[in-house]
Tab-separated table of C-alpha atoms in Angstrom:
chain	number	residue	atom	x	y	z
V	25	MET	CA	-6.165	-13.199	-11.586
V	26	VAL	CA	-2.965	-15.176	-11.323
V	27	HIS	CA	-1.277	-16.216	-14.522
V	28	VAL	CA	0.162	-19.712	-14.181
V	29	SER	CA	2.386	-21.282	-16.791
V	30	ILE	CA	3.129	-24.958	-16.280
V	31	SER	CA	6.157	-24.902	-18.568
V	32	ALA	CA	9.082	-22.515	-18.519
V	33	GLU	CA	8.748	-19.667	-20.982
V	34	PRO	CA	11.425	-19.226	-23.650
V	35	LEU	CA	13.389	-16.001	-23.327
V	36	PHE	CA	15.826	-16.066	-26.252
V	37	THR	CA	17.717	-18.536	-28.405
V	38	ILE	CA	21.431	-19.099	-28.805
V	39	GLY	CA	21.803	-21.062	-32.026
V	40	PRO	CA	19.782	-24.275	-31.597
V	41	VAL	CA	19.455	-23.839	-27.824
V	42	THR	CA	16.357	-22.117	-26.501
V	43	VAL	CA	17.096	-20.468	-23.173
V	44	THR	CA	14.025	-20.565	-20.956
V	45	ASN	CA	13.650	-18.722	-17.675
V	46	GLY	CA	13.785	-22.062	-15.827
V	47	LEU	CA	17.142	-22.818	-17.447
V	48	LEU	CA	18.345	-19.369	-16.445
V	49	GLY	CA	17.363	-20.108	-12.831
V	50	ALA	CA	19.285	-23.391	-12.922
V	51	ILE	CA	22.336	-21.694	-14.433
V	52	LEU	CA	22.255	-18.978	-11.777
V	53	ALA	CA	22.050	-21.605	-9.020
V	54	SER	CA	25.012	-23.461	-10.540
V	55	LEU	CA	27.012	-20.246	-10.857
V	56	LEU	CA	26.295	-19.378	-7.228
V	57	LEU	CA	27.380	-22.858	-6.111
V	58	ALA	CA	30.519	-22.831	-8.235
V	59	SER	CA	31.628	-19.388	-7.119
V	60	ALA	CA	30.865	-20.217	-3.475
V	61	ALA	CA	32.890	-23.423	-3.799
V	62	ILE	CA	35.852	-21.586	-5.309
V	63	TYR	CA	35.664	-18.777	-2.764
V	64	ILE	CA	35.368	-21.082	0.244
V	65	THR	CA	38.005	-23.623	-0.756
V	66	ARG	CA	40.564	-20.861	-1.402
V	67	ARG	CA	40.123	-19.683	2.175
V	68	ALA	CA	39.507	-23.024	3.861
V	69	ARG	CA	40.817	-23.141	7.430
V	70	LEU	CA	41.079	-25.982	9.867
V	71	VAL	CA	39.294	-23.799	12.374
V	72	PRO	CA	36.422	-22.651	10.149
V	73	THR	CA	35.333	-19.073	9.837
V	74	ARG	CA	31.684	-18.137	10.162
V	75	LEU	CA	30.964	-18.334	6.427
V	76	GLN	CA	32.795	-21.623	6.108
V	77	THR	CA	30.735	-23.082	8.945
V	78	ILE	CA	27.493	-22.115	7.205
V	79	VAL	CA	28.597	-23.691	3.930
V	80	GLU	CA	29.871	-26.816	5.652
V	81	LEU	CA	26.666	-27.322	7.618
V	82	PRO	CA	24.462	-28.934	4.907
V	83	PHE	CA	27.417	-30.930	3.648
V	84	GLU	CA	28.161	-32.356	7.098
V	85	TRP	CA	24.505	-33.221	7.500
V	86	ILE	CA	24.281	-35.200	4.260
V	87	PHE	CA	27.732	-36.702	4.950
V	88	GLY	CA	26.516	-38.122	8.257
V	89	ILE	CA	23.390	-39.585	6.683
V	90	VAL	CA	25.173	-41.172	3.717
V	91	LYS	CA	27.881	-42.563	5.995
V	92	THR	CA	25.429	-44.293	8.335
V	93	GLN	CA	22.800	-45.365	5.786
V	94	GLY	CA	24.678	-45.681	2.495
V	95	GLY	CA	25.670	-49.342	2.746
V	96	GLN	CA	29.120	-50.580	1.763
V	97	THR	CA	29.603	-48.209	-1.172
V	98	TRP	CA	28.869	-45.020	0.768
V	99	ARG	CA	32.264	-43.554	-0.006
V	100	THR	CA	31.768	-43.686	-3.776
V	101	GLN	CA	28.129	-42.611	-3.507
V	102	LEU	CA	28.832	-39.582	-1.359
V	103	PRO	CA	29.976	-37.107	-4.071
V	104	ILE	CA	26.970	-37.640	-6.336
V	105	ILE	CA	24.378	-37.827	-3.532
V	106	ALA	CA	25.737	-34.741	-1.779
V	107	SER	CA	25.893	-32.881	-5.106
V	108	ILE	CA	22.262	-33.694	-5.876
V	109	PHE	CA	21.272	-32.530	-2.393
V	110	ILE	CA	23.184	-29.265	-2.513
V	111	VAL	CA	22.137	-28.376	-6.066
V	112	ILE	CA	18.442	-28.905	-5.305
V	113	LEU	CA	18.748	-27.083	-1.976
V	114	THR	CA	20.368	-24.071	-3.636
V	115	ALA	CA	17.871	-24.043	-6.503
V	116	ASN	CA	14.901	-24.289	-4.127
V	117	TRP	CA	16.103	-21.595	-1.769
V	118	MET	CA	17.124	-19.309	-4.604
V	119	SER	CA	13.572	-19.470	-5.932
V	120	LEU	CA	12.408	-17.668	-2.772
V	121	LEU	CA	14.598	-14.630	-3.424
V	122	PRO	CA	12.733	-11.466	-4.313
V	123	GLY	CA	12.594	-10.960	-8.064
V	124	VAL	CA	12.575	-14.637	-9.003
V	125	GLY	CA	9.292	-15.136	-10.832
V	126	THR	CA	8.223	-11.520	-10.312
V	127	ILE	CA	10.598	-9.368	-12.390
V	128	GLY	CA	10.036	-9.758	-16.101
V	129	TYR	CA	8.465	-8.259	-19.180
V	130	TYR	CA	4.859	-8.130	-20.334
V	131	THR	CA	3.696	-9.966	-23.402
V	132	THR	CA	0.365	-10.765	-24.974
V	133	GLU	CA	-0.798	-14.364	-24.941
V	134	HIS	CA	-4.260	-15.365	-26.207
V	135	GLY	CA	-5.286	-11.731	-25.984
V	136	GLU	CA	-4.227	-11.511	-22.328
V	137	ARG	CA	-1.415	-9.403	-20.948
V	138	VAL	CA	0.838	-11.785	-19.027
V	139	LEU	CA	4.125	-11.351	-17.190
V	140	VAL	CA	7.030	-13.477	-18.371
V	141	PRO	CA	9.601	-13.532	-15.550
V	142	PHE	CA	13.283	-13.430	-16.404
V	143	VAL	CA	14.187	-16.031	-13.790
V	144	ARG	CA	11.972	-18.918	-12.769
V	145	ALA	CA	12.474	-21.364	-9.905
V	146	ALA	CA	14.665	-24.055	-11.480
V	147	ALA	CA	12.744	-26.982	-9.996
V	148	ALA	CA	9.423	-25.509	-11.185
V	149	ASP	CA	10.553	-26.563	-14.649
V	150	LEU	CA	10.044	-30.253	-15.379
V	151	ASN	CA	13.181	-30.383	-17.546
V	152	PHE	CA	15.405	-29.663	-14.545
V	153	THR	CA	13.850	-32.307	-12.288
V	154	LEU	CA	13.647	-34.845	-15.122
V	155	GLY	CA	17.331	-34.312	-15.814
V	156	LEU	CA	18.198	-34.926	-12.173
V	157	ALA	CA	15.973	-38.018	-12.072
V	158	LEU	CA	17.631	-39.427	-15.208
V	159	LEU	CA	21.007	-38.781	-13.597
V	160	SER	CA	19.877	-40.631	-10.490
V	161	PHE	CA	18.635	-43.538	-12.653
V	162	VAL	CA	21.948	-43.778	-14.505
V	163	VAL	CA	23.801	-43.653	-11.186
V	164	PHE	CA	21.924	-46.477	-9.486
V	165	VAL	CA	21.959	-48.697	-12.565
V	166	SER	CA	25.700	-48.177	-13.052
V	167	PHE	CA	26.339	-48.863	-9.362
V	168	GLY	CA	24.345	-52.080	-9.682
V	169	ILE	CA	26.299	-53.119	-12.780
V	170	ARG	CA	29.617	-52.243	-11.140
V	171	THR	CA	29.049	-54.288	-8.002
V	172	GLN	CA	27.232	-57.276	-9.525
V	173	GLY	CA	28.277	-57.272	-13.167
V	174	TRP	CA	25.976	-56.947	-16.191
V	175	LEU	CA	24.546	-60.443	-15.824
V	176	GLY	CA	24.259	-60.297	-12.070
V	177	TYR	CA	22.351	-57.042	-12.088
V	178	ALA	CA	20.067	-58.129	-14.947
V	179	LYS	CA	19.368	-61.339	-13.038
V	180	GLU	CA	18.642	-59.397	-9.876
V	181	VAL	CA	16.169	-57.104	-11.649
V	182	LEU	CA	14.471	-59.730	-13.816
V	183	THR	CA	14.323	-62.646	-11.372
V	184	PRO	CA	13.772	-61.282	-7.875
V	185	GLU	CA	13.203	-63.513	-4.867
V	186	PRO	CA	11.154	-65.722	-4.594
V	187	ARG	CA	12.294	-67.342	-7.816
V	188	TRP	CA	9.067	-69.177	-8.642
V	189	LEU	CA	7.210	-65.854	-8.809
V	190	SER	CA	9.716	-64.244	-11.154
V	191	PRO	CA	7.564	-64.412	-14.334
V	192	LEU	CA	5.169	-62.168	-12.430
V	193	MET	CA	7.592	-60.163	-10.313
V	194	GLY	CA	10.262	-59.601	-12.988
V	195	PRO	CA	8.211	-57.218	-15.139
V	196	ILE	CA	6.904	-55.472	-12.023
V	197	GLU	CA	10.446	-54.959	-10.745
V	198	LEU	CA	11.547	-53.666	-14.156
V	199	ILE	CA	8.645	-51.233	-14.408
V	200	SER	CA	9.147	-50.056	-10.831
V	201	SER	CA	12.814	-49.356	-11.610
V	202	ILE	CA	11.890	-47.256	-14.618
V	203	SER	CA	8.965	-45.522	-12.929
V	204	ARG	CA	11.412	-44.178	-10.336
V	205	ILE	CA	12.399	-41.597	-12.953
V	206	ILE	CA	8.811	-40.384	-13.192
V	207	SER	CA	8.121	-40.392	-9.465
V	208	LEU	CA	11.401	-38.653	-8.566
V	209	SER	CA	10.969	-35.908	-11.140
V	210	MET	CA	7.246	-35.421	-10.563
V	211	ARG	CA	7.637	-35.242	-6.776
V	212	LEU	CA	10.174	-32.436	-6.883
V	213	PHE	CA	8.418	-30.599	-9.712
V	214	GLY	CA	4.991	-30.908	-8.106
V	215	ASN	CA	6.167	-29.646	-4.751
V	216	VAL	CA	8.094	-26.650	-6.024
V	217	PHE	CA	5.538	-25.738	-8.678
V	218	ALA	CA	2.658	-26.007	-6.205
V	219	GLY	CA	4.633	-23.831	-3.804
V	220	GLU	CA	5.140	-21.176	-6.477
V	221	VAL	CA	1.452	-21.205	-7.422
V	222	LEU	CA	0.459	-21.046	-3.753
V	223	LEU	CA	2.687	-18.003	-3.211
V	224	GLY	CA	1.221	-16.350	-6.310
V	225	VAL	CA	-2.357	-16.958	-5.198
V	226	LEU	CA	-1.637	-15.762	-1.650
V	227	LEU	CA	-0.098	-12.593	-3.030
V	228	VAL	CA	-3.496	-11.802	-4.527
V	229	ILE	CA	-5.605	-12.894	-1.521
V	230	GLY	CA	-3.588	-11.386	1.297
V	231	PRO	CA	0.077	-10.466	1.049
V	232	ILE	CA	0.497	-10.744	4.828
V	233	PHE	CA	0.185	-14.559	4.618
V	234	VAL	CA	3.075	-14.736	2.198
V	235	PHE	CA	5.582	-14.421	5.048
V	236	VAL	CA	4.211	-17.494	6.794
V	237	VAL	CA	4.138	-19.573	3.628
V	238	MET	CA	7.632	-18.424	2.650
V	239	GLY	CA	8.906	-19.794	5.950
V	240	LEU	CA	7.193	-23.072	5.163
V	241	GLU	CA	8.651	-23.025	1.659
V	242	LEU	CA	12.157	-22.802	3.150
V	243	LEU	CA	11.393	-25.970	5.095
V	244	PHE	CA	9.794	-27.759	2.139
V	245	GLY	CA	12.666	-26.825	-0.148
V	246	ALA	CA	15.137	-28.426	2.249
V	247	ILE	CA	12.930	-31.488	2.792
V	248	GLN	CA	12.433	-32.084	-0.923
V	249	ALA	CA	16.168	-31.771	-1.552
V	250	LEU	CA	16.779	-34.259	1.258
V	251	VAL	CA	14.093	-36.623	-0.026
V	252	PHE	CA	15.497	-36.595	-3.561
V	253	ALA	CA	19.016	-37.289	-2.305
V	254	LEU	CA	17.891	-39.966	0.170
V	255	LEU	CA	15.777	-41.774	-2.422
V	256	SER	CA	18.697	-41.741	-4.876
V	257	MET	CA	20.893	-43.161	-2.113
V	258	THR	CA	18.341	-45.840	-1.257
V	259	TYR	CA	18.069	-46.898	-4.905
V	260	VAL	CA	21.853	-47.226	-5.050
V	261	VAL	CA	21.816	-49.280	-1.844
V	262	LEU	CA	19.086	-51.540	-3.236
V	263	ALA	CA	21.003	-51.958	-6.506
V	264	THR	CA	24.306	-52.798	-4.824
V	265	MET	CA	22.827	-55.227	-2.313
V	266	GLN	CA	24.007	-58.767	-3.037
V	267	HIS	CA	21.657	-61.720	-3.099
V	268	GLY	CA	21.181	-63.409	0.240
V	269	GLU	CA	21.641	-60.262	2.262
V	270	GLY	CA	17.902	-59.883	2.479
V	271	HIS	CA	15.534	-57.549	0.663
V	272	GLU	CA	13.416	-56.473	3.553
V	273	GLY	CA	14.994	-53.155	4.491
V	274	PRO	CA	15.848	-50.237	2.252
V	275	ALA	CA	18.831	-49.155	4.281
V	276	PRO	CA	21.178	-51.741	5.786
V	277	VAL	CA	23.199	-50.136	8.543
V	278	GLY	CA	26.781	-51.235	9.138
V	279	GLU	CA	26.548	-54.662	7.518
V	280	SER	CA	30.142	-55.739	7.897
V	281	GLU	CA	30.585	-54.340	11.373
V	282	ALA	CA	30.016	-55.860	14.739
V	283	PRO	CA	26.558	-55.386	16.254
V	284	ILE	CA	26.234	-51.822	17.449
V	285	ALA	CA	26.008	-51.287	21.161
V	286	PRO	CA	23.097	-49.066	22.208
V	287	GLN	CA	25.340	-46.198	23.259
V	288	ASP	CA	27.124	-46.226	19.895
V	289	VAL	CA	23.947	-45.637	17.896
V	290	PRO	CA	24.555	-42.467	15.894
V	291	SER	CA	22.333	-39.751	17.274
V	292	GLY	CA	21.109	-36.756	15.371
V	293	GLY	CA	20.104	-36.635	11.756
D	23	MET	CA	-21.073	-26.293	-18.960
D	24	ASN	CA	-17.395	-26.543	-18.233
D	25	LEU	CA	-16.731	-29.292	-15.703
D	26	THR	CA	-12.918	-29.210	-15.977
D	27	PRO	CA	-12.316	-27.124	-12.802
D	28	LEU	CA	-14.604	-29.458	-10.865
D	29	ALA	CA	-12.732	-32.487	-12.172
D	30	ALA	CA	-9.385	-30.926	-11.246
D	31	GLY	CA	-10.630	-30.043	-7.763
D	32	LEU	CA	-11.996	-33.539	-7.221
D	33	ALA	CA	-8.753	-35.091	-8.486
D	34	ILE	CA	-6.531	-33.340	-5.983
D	35	GLY	CA	-9.115	-33.310	-3.187
D	36	LEU	CA	-9.890	-37.016	-3.283
D	37	GLY	CA	-6.285	-37.855	-4.063
D	38	ALA	CA	-5.073	-36.084	-0.954
D	39	ILE	CA	-7.269	-38.091	1.453
D	40	GLY	CA	-5.237	-41.281	1.416
D	41	PRO	CA	-1.784	-39.694	1.679
D	42	GLY	CA	-3.101	-37.430	4.452
D	43	ILE	CA	-4.216	-40.387	6.529
D	44	GLY	CA	-1.000	-42.242	5.742
D	45	LEU	CA	1.211	-39.315	6.727
D	46	GLY	CA	-0.700	-38.946	9.988
D	47	ILE	CA	-0.269	-42.612	10.860
D	48	ALA	CA	3.415	-42.636	9.917
D	49	THR	CA	4.172	-39.497	11.906
D	50	SER	CA	2.251	-40.625	14.973
D	51	LYS	CA	4.056	-43.965	15.000
D	52	ALA	CA	7.416	-42.262	14.580
D	53	MET	CA	6.660	-39.864	17.441
D	54	GLU	CA	5.585	-42.804	19.593
D	55	ALA	CA	8.820	-44.615	18.852
D	56	ILE	CA	10.927	-41.539	19.595
D	57	GLY	CA	8.931	-40.934	22.763
D	58	ARG	CA	9.612	-44.440	23.999
D	59	ASN	CA	13.242	-44.414	22.988
D	60	PRO	CA	14.640	-40.945	22.266
D	61	GLU	CA	17.963	-42.444	21.156
D	62	SER	CA	16.264	-44.058	18.161
D	63	TYR	CA	15.886	-40.641	16.540
D	64	GLY	CA	19.044	-41.008	14.481
D	65	THR	CA	18.135	-44.404	13.073
D	66	LEU	CA	14.464	-43.537	12.554
D	67	PHE	CA	15.045	-40.295	10.705
D	68	VAL	CA	16.001	-41.570	7.257
D	69	PRO	CA	13.395	-44.356	6.940
D	70	PHE	CA	10.765	-41.946	8.255
D	71	VAL	CA	11.581	-39.252	5.715
D	72	LEU	CA	11.637	-41.848	2.936
D	73	GLY	CA	8.280	-43.242	4.038
D	74	ILE	CA	6.545	-39.902	4.169
D	75	ALA	CA	8.100	-38.977	0.818
D	76	LEU	CA	6.643	-42.110	-0.751
D	77	ALA	CA	3.243	-41.477	0.833
D	78	GLU	CA	3.318	-37.874	-0.286
D	79	ALA	CA	4.188	-38.897	-3.840
D	80	VAL	CA	0.647	-40.211	-4.288
D	81	SER	CA	-0.860	-36.808	-3.602
D	82	ILE	CA	1.693	-35.268	-5.943
D	83	TYR	CA	0.443	-37.608	-8.666
D	84	ALA	CA	-3.068	-36.346	-7.974
D	85	LEU	CA	-1.754	-32.800	-8.212
D	86	VAL	CA	-0.139	-33.591	-11.548
D	87	VAL	CA	-3.433	-35.045	-12.806
D	88	ALA	CA	-5.226	-31.887	-11.683
D	89	LEU	CA	-2.646	-29.706	-13.393
D	90	ILE	CA	-2.925	-31.731	-16.591
D	91	LEU	CA	-6.704	-31.402	-16.475
D	92	ILE	CA	-6.445	-27.638	-16.172
D	93	PHE	CA	-3.562	-26.843	-18.495
D	94	VAL	CA	-3.294	-29.657	-21.020
D	95	ALA	CA	-6.615	-31.435	-21.523
């Protein structure tokens, strides 16, 4: 029987802070990222070494996407969007390492002997994803306020086009803005948590299948990181779009530039 | 008789039908578009990923409902 805990289990407390195994996973991911950043930037070369190429790869990928799809404010968006992407990618891939979710201590819960792992996949803890979603919310609202002003952004949210429908559409727009927090956090949490449970169940049914599903989990981890970052970017683009530029598309490409000739269309993701 | 597992199974099972159909349609249309015009891959990629993420979100909501039924209710 597989023991599944929907919330992260507390390990110990430091003063008022309870350290759960999900928090420990997030801290480990951050430490890995920070040390990798320090190590790589100390040795950065114009002609990159092998390690530098590997680290630069995801960054170049997200850079290309934000540059082509990020609207006029892509330059200011890039640090936060790329950070969200790389943090989630690291956390998701770290959760596939051996020992994460499997090494722990036994405890008794409701008369059952259950394993409490020391490290849990960070995104399988709703606190982590909710924190990221709140960050994304704050970012797109502040971008909207910065480009359109307090009044302009409030007007945009409360009285969307067409104006005569705004008593109906205003509340809907407001609720849809706020519900982005829930959908962003639940999407990432649901995917990673379901992946963890699936791996646990497969380990009981037939360990040979775990290899296949782990390969898929690598893919899903990257896709969910990309989706979170892209949705955050799209919300920023929607918030910074001025009135009259049209509301039909989520991602205006090269608004201020001349029409793009077919051979200049950026190829590759 | 404990019907909670049945309810959870129905929640995710029925909830996955719609997103499954939607993902299939979205992917087939995207493949068609790329097949007709391979150069459109770069411009299609981001809207496609966003679309399938939004479609998939619905099944994730169903999953959350199933999880709540099992663990919370």
